[in-house]
Tab-separated table of C-alpha atoms and ligand atoms in Angstrom:
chain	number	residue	atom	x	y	z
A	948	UNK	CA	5.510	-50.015	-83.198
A	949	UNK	CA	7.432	-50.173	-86.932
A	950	UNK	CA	6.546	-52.927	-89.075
A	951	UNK	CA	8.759	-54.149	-91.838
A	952	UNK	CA	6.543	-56.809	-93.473
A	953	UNK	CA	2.614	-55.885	-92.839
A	954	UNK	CA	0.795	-52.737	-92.557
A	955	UNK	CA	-1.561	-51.605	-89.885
A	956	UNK	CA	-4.369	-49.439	-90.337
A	957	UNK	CA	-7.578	-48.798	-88.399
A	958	UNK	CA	-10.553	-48.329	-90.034
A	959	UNK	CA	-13.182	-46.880	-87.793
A	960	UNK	CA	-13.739	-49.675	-85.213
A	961	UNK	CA	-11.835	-52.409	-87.745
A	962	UNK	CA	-8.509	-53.075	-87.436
A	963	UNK	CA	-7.090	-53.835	-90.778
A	964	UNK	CA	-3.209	-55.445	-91.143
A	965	UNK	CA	-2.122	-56.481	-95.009
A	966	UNK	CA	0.874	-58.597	-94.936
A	967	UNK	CA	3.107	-56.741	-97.427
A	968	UNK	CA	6.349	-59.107	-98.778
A	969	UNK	CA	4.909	-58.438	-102.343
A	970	UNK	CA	8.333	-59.218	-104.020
A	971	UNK	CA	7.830	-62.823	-102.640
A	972	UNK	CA	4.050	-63.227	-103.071
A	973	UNK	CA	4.077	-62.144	-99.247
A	974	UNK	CA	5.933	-65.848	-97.880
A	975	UNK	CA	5.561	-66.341	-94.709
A	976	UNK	CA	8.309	-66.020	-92.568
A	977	UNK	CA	9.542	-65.217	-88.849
A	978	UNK	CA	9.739	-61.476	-88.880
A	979	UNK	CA	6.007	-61.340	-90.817
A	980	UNK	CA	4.645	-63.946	-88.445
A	981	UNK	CA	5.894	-62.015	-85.386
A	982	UNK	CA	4.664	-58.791	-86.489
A	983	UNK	CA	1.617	-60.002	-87.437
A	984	UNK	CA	0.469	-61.401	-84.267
A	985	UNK	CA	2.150	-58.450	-82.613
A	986	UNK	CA	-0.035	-56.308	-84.758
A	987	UNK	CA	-3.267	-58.774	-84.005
A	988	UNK	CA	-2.518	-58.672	-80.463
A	989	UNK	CA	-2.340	-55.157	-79.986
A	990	UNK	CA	-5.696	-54.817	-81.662
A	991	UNK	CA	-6.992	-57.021	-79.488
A	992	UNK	CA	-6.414	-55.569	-76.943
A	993	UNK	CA	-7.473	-51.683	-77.854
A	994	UNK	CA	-11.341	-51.078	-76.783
A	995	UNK	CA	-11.934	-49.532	-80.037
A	996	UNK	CA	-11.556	-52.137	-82.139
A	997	UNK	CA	-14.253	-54.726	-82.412
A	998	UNK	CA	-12.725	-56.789	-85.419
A	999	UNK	CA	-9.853	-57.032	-87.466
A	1000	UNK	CA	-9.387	-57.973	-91.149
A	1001	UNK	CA	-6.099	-59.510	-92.365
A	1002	UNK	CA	-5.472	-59.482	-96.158
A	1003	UNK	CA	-2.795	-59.634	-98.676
A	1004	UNK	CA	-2.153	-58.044	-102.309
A	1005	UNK	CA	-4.339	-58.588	-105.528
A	1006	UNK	CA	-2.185	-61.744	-106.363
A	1007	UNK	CA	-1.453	-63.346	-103.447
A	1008	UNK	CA	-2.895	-63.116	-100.109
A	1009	UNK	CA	0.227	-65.520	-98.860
A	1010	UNK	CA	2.300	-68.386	-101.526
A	1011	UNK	CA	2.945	-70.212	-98.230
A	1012	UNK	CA	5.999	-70.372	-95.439
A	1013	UNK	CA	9.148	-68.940	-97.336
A	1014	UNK	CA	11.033	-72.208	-98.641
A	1015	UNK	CA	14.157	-70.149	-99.113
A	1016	UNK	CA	14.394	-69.066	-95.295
A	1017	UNK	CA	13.480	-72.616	-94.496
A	1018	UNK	CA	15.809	-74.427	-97.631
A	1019	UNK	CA	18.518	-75.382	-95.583
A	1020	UNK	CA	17.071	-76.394	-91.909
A	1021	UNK	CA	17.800	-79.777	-90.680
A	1022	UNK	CA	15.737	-81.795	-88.480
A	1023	UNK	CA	17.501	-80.301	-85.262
A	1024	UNK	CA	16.729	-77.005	-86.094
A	1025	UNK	CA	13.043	-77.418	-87.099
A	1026	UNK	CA	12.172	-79.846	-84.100
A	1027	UNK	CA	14.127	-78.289	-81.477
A	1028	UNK	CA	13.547	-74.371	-82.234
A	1029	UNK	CA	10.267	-75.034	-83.640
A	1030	UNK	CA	11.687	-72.476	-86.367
A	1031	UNK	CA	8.901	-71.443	-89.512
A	1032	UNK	CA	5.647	-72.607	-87.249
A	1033	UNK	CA	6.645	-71.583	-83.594
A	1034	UNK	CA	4.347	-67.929	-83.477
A	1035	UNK	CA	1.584	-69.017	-86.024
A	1036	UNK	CA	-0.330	-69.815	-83.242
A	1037	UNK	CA	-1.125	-66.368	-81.909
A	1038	UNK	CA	-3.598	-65.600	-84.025
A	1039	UNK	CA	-5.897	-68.405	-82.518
A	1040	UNK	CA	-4.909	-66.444	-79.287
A	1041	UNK	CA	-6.661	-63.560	-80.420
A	1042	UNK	CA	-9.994	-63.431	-78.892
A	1043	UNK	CA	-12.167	-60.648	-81.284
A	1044	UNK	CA	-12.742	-62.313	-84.578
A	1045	UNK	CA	-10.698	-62.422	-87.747
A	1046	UNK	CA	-11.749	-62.237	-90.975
A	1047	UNK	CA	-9.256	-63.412	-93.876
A	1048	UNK	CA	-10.187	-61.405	-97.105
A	1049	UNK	CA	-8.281	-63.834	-99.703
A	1050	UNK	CA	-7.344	-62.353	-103.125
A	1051	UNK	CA	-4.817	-64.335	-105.661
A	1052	UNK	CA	-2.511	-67.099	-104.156
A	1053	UNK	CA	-3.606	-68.569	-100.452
A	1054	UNK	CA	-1.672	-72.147	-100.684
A	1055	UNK	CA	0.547	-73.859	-98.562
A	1056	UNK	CA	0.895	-71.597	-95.038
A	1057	UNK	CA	-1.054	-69.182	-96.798
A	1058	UNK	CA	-3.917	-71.516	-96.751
A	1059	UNK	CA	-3.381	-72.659	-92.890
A	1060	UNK	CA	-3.390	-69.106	-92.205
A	1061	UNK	CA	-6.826	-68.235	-93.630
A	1062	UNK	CA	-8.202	-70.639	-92.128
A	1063	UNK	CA	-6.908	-69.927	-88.639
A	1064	UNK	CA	-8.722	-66.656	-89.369
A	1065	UNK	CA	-12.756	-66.725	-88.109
A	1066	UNK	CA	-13.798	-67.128	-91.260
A	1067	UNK	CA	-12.939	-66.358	-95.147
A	1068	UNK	CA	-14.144	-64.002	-97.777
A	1069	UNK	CA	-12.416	-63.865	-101.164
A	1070	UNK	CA	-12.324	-62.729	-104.322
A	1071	UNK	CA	-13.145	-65.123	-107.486
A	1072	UNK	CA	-9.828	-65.279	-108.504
A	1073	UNK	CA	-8.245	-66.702	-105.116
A	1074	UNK	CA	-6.735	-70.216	-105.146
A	1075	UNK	CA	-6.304	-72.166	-102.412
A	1076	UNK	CA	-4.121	-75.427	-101.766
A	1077	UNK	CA	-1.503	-77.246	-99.909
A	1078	UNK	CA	1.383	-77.641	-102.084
A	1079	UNK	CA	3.840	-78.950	-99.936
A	1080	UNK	CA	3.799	-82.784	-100.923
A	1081	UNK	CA	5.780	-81.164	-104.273
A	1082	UNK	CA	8.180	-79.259	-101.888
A	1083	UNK	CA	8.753	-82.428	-100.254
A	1084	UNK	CA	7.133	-82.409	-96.836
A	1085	UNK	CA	3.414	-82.002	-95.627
A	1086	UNK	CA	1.729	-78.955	-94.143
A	1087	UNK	CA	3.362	-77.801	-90.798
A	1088	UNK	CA	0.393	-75.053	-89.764
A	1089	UNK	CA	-2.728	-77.167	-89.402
A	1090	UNK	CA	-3.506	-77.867	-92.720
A	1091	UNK	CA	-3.959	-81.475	-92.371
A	1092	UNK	CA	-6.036	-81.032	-89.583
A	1093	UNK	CA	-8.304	-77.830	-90.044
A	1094	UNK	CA	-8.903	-78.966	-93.856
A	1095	UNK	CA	-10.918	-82.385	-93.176
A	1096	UNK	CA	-12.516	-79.764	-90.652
A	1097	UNK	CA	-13.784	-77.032	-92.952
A	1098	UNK	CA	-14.216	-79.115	-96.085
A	1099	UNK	CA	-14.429	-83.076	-95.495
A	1100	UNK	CA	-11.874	-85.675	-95.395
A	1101	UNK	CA	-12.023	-86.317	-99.269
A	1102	UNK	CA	-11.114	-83.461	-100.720
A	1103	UNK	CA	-8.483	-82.258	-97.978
A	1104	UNK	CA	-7.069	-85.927	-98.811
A	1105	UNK	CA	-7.150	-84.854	-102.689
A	1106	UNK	CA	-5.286	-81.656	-101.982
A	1107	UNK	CA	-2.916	-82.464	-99.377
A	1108	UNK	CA	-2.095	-85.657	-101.669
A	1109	UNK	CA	-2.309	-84.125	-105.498
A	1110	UNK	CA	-0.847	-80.237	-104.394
A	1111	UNK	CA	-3.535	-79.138	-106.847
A	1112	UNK	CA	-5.036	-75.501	-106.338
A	1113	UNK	CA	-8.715	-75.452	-105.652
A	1114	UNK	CA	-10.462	-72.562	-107.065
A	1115	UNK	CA	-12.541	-69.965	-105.308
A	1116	UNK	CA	-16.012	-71.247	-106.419
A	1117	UNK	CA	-14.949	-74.726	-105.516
A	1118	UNK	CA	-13.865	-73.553	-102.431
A	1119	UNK	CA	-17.841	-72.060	-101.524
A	1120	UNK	CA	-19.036	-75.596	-102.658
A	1121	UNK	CA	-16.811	-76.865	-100.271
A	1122	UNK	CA	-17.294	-74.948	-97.599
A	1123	UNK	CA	-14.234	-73.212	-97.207
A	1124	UNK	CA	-15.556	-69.736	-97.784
A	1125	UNK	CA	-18.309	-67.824	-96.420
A	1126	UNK	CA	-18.684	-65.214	-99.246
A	1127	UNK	CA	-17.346	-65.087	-103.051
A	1128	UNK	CA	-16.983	-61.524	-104.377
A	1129	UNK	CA	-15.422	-59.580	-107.499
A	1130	UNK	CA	-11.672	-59.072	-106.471
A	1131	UNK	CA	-12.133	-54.870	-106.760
A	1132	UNK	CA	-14.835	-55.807	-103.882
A	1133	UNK	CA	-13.015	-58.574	-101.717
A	1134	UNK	CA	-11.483	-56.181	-99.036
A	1135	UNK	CA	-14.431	-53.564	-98.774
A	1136	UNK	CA	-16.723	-56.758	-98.613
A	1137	UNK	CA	-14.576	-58.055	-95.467
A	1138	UNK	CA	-14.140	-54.293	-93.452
A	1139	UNK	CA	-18.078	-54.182	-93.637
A	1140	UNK	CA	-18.271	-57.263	-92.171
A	1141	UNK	CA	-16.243	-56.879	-89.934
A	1142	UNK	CA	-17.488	-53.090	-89.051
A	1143	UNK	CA	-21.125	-55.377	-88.680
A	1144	UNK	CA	-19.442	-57.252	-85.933
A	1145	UNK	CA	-17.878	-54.126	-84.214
A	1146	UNK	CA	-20.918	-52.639	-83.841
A	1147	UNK	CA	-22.090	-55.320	-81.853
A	1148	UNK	CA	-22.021	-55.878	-78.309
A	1149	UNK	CA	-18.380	-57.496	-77.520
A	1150	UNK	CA	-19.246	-60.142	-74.951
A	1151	UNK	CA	-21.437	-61.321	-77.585
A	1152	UNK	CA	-19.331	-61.164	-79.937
A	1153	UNK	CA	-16.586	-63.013	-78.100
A	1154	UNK	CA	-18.626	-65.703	-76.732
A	1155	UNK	CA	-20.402	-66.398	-80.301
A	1156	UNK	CA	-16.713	-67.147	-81.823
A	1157	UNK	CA	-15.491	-69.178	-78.800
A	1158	UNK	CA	-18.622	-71.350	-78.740
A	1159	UNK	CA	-17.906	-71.811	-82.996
A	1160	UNK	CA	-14.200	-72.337	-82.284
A	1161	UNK	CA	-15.043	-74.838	-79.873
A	1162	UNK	CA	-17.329	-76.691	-82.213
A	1163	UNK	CA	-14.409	-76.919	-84.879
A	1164	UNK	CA	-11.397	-77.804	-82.294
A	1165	UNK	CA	-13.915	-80.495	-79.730
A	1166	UNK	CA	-16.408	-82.899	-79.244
A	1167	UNK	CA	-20.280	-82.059	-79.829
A	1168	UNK	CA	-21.236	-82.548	-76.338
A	1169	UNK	CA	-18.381	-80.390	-75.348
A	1170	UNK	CA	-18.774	-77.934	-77.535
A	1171	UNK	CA	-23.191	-78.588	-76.552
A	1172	UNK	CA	-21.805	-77.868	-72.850
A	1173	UNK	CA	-19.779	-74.675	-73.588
A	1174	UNK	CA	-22.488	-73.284	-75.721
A	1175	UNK	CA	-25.248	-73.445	-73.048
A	1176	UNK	CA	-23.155	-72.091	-70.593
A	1177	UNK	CA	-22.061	-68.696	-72.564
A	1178	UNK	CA	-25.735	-68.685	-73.475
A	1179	UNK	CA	-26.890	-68.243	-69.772
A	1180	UNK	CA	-23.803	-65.958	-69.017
A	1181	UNK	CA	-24.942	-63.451	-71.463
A	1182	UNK	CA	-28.097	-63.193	-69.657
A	1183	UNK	CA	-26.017	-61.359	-66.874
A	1184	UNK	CA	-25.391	-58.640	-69.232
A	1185	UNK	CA	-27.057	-55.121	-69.662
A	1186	UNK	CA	-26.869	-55.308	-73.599
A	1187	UNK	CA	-28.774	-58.532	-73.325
A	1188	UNK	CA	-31.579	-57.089	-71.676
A	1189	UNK	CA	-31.109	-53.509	-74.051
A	1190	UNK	CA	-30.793	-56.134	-77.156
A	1191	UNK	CA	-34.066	-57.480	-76.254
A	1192	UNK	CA	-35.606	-54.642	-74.736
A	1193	UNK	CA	-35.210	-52.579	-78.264
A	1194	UNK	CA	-36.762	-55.872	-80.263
A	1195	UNK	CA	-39.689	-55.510	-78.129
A	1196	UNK	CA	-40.044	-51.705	-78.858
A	1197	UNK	CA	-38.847	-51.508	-81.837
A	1198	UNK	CA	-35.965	-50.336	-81.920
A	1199	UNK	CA	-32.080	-50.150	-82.730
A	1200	UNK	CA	-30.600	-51.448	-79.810
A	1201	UNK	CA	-28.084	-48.851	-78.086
A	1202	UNK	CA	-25.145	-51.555	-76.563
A	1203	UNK	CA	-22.820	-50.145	-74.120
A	1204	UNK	CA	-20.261	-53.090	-74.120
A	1205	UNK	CA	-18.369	-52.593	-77.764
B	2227	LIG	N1	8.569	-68.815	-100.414
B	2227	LIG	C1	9.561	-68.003	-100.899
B	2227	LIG	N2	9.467	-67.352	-102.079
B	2227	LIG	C2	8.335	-67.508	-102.789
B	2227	LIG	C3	7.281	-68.320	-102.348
B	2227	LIG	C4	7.428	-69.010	-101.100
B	2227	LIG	N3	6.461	-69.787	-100.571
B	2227	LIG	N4	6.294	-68.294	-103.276
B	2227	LIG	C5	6.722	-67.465	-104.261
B	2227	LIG	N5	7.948	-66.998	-103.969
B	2227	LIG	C6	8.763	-66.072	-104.770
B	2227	LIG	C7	9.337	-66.756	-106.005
B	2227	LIG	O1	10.501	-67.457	-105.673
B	2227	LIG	C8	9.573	-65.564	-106.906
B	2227	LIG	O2	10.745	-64.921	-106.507
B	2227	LIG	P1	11.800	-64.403	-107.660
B	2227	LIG	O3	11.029	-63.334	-108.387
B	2227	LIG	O4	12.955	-63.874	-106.862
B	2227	LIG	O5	12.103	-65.577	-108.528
B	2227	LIG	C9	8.430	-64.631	-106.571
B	2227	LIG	O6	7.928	-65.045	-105.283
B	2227	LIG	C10	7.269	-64.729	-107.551
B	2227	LIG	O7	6.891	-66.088	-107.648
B	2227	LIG	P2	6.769	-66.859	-109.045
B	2227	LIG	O8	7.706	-66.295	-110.053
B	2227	LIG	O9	6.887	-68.324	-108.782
B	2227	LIG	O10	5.271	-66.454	-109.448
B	2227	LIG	P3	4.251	-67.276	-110.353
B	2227	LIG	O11	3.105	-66.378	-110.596
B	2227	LIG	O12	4.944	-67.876	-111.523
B	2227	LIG	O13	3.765	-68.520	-109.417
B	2227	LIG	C11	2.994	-69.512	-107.361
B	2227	LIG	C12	3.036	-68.268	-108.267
B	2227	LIG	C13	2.195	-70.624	-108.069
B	2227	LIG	C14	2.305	-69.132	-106.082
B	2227	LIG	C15	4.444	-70.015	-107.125
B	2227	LIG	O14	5.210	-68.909	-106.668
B	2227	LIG	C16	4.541	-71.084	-106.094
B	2227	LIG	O15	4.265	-72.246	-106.395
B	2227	LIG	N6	4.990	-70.749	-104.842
B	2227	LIG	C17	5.253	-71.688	-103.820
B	2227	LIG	C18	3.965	-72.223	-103.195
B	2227	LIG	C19	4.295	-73.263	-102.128
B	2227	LIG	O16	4.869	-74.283	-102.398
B	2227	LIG	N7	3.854	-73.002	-100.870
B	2227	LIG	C20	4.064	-73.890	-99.763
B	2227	LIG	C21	5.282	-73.482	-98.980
B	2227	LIG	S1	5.698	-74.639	-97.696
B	2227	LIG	C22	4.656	-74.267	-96.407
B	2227	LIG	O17	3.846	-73.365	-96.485
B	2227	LIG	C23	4.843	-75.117	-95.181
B	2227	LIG	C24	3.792	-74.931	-94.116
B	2227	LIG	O18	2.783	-75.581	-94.117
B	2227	LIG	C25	4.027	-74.013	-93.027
């Protein structure tokens, strides 16, 4: 498959896609959306991946959904083809985990899109906000709803309402980050994560990051409910029992299931 606006490498058992519009701070639009999950799907599906990193350029990982492809839409066009947002989705589809590695410039869709990664490293010169009250409108991609998630109702308020960027060490305070690194080490930092989760057995692996999504998207006793029952499932497993097995003696564990 050709890609026009990201590019797809693999990285021993990490696949790695950087979304590459640099002459428009990589905004988000149909063609990169497409490929992207195309590109995320595909990985997904190939046994020798384990985890994929998606990341941007040194100044923006995305500036948010491109306002000149989306300018001129009327109401029709949004509502009835679901045009900007209709394949941002995928990547929740996407059942290995994720991981965002944010340098520069994740606002607007940019922002919704990190966060429908598994989690987000970055580099201590990313910024991160919902800008669209300037533009006009509110966020279309889940930023209203995954911010209060990741980083309380007050300060999603403060940025959906004020537009105002939010630094990367505000961002750890708040939650929205798991890791805060020079931007020289932001995309190494992610790929060894991420090759730390490969190497890992994959029914683990999936059924860790559906039990956490479910704990984001539901209810505690849900989410209680599905946890306990992937637990026990894993116990049907021969990397449980080698997992356990090489604690006992020792050991690295050898799985067979990556
Ligand atoms: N869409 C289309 N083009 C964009 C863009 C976007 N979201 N963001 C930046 N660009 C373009 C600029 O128009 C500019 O193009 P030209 O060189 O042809 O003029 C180029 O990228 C470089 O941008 P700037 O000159 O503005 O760079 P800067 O360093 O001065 O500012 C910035 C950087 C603060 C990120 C600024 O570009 C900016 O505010 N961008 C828009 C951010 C935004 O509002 N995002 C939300 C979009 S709406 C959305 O995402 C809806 C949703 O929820 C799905």
């Amino acid at each position: 498959m050709t890609y026009e606006t990201i590019l797809v490498e693999t990285i021993g058992r990490v696949g790695l896609v950087t979304l590459n519009r640099p002459q428009v701070l990589n905004a988000l639009n149909d063609q990169l959306m497409t490929e992207l999950g195309t590109a995320l799907t595909a990985f997904d599906a190939d046994e020798n991946i384990g985890a994929m990193v998606v990341t941007g350029s040194d100044k923006a990982f995305a500036a948010g959904a491109d306002i000149a492809a989306m300018a001129n839409y009327s109401y029709m066009d949004v509502y009835k083809g679901e045009y900007i947002t209709r394949n941002w989705e995928t990547i929740r589809q996407v059942r290995k985990p994720v991981i965002a590695a944010v340098r520069g410039f994740a606002l607007g869709g940019g922002c919704e899109l990190a966060m429908m990664c598994d989690f987000i490293i970055c580099s201590d010169t990313a910024k991160f906000g919902q800008p669209e009250i300037k533009l006009g409108i509110i966020p279309g991609a889940g930023g209203t709803q995954r911010l209060p998630r990741a980083i309380s109702k007050a300060k999603a308020m403060d940025l959906c309402l004020t537009g105002r960027m939010m630094d990367a060490s505000e961002a750890e305070r708040a939650g929205l980050v798991s890791r805060v690194v020079a931007p020289e080490q932001c995309l190494q930092e992610a790929i060894d994560a991420a090759t730390v989760i490969a190497s890992y057995s994959i029914p683990s692996v999936m059924m860790a990051k559906e039990s956490v999504s479910r704990a984001y998207e539901g209810p505690l006793s849900e989410g209680m409910l599905f946890e306990r029952r992937m637990f026990h499932s894993l116990f049907g497993t021969e990397d449980q029992k080698e997992g356990m097995k090489a604690f006992l003696e020792k050991r690295k564990p050898d799985f067979k299931n990556k």
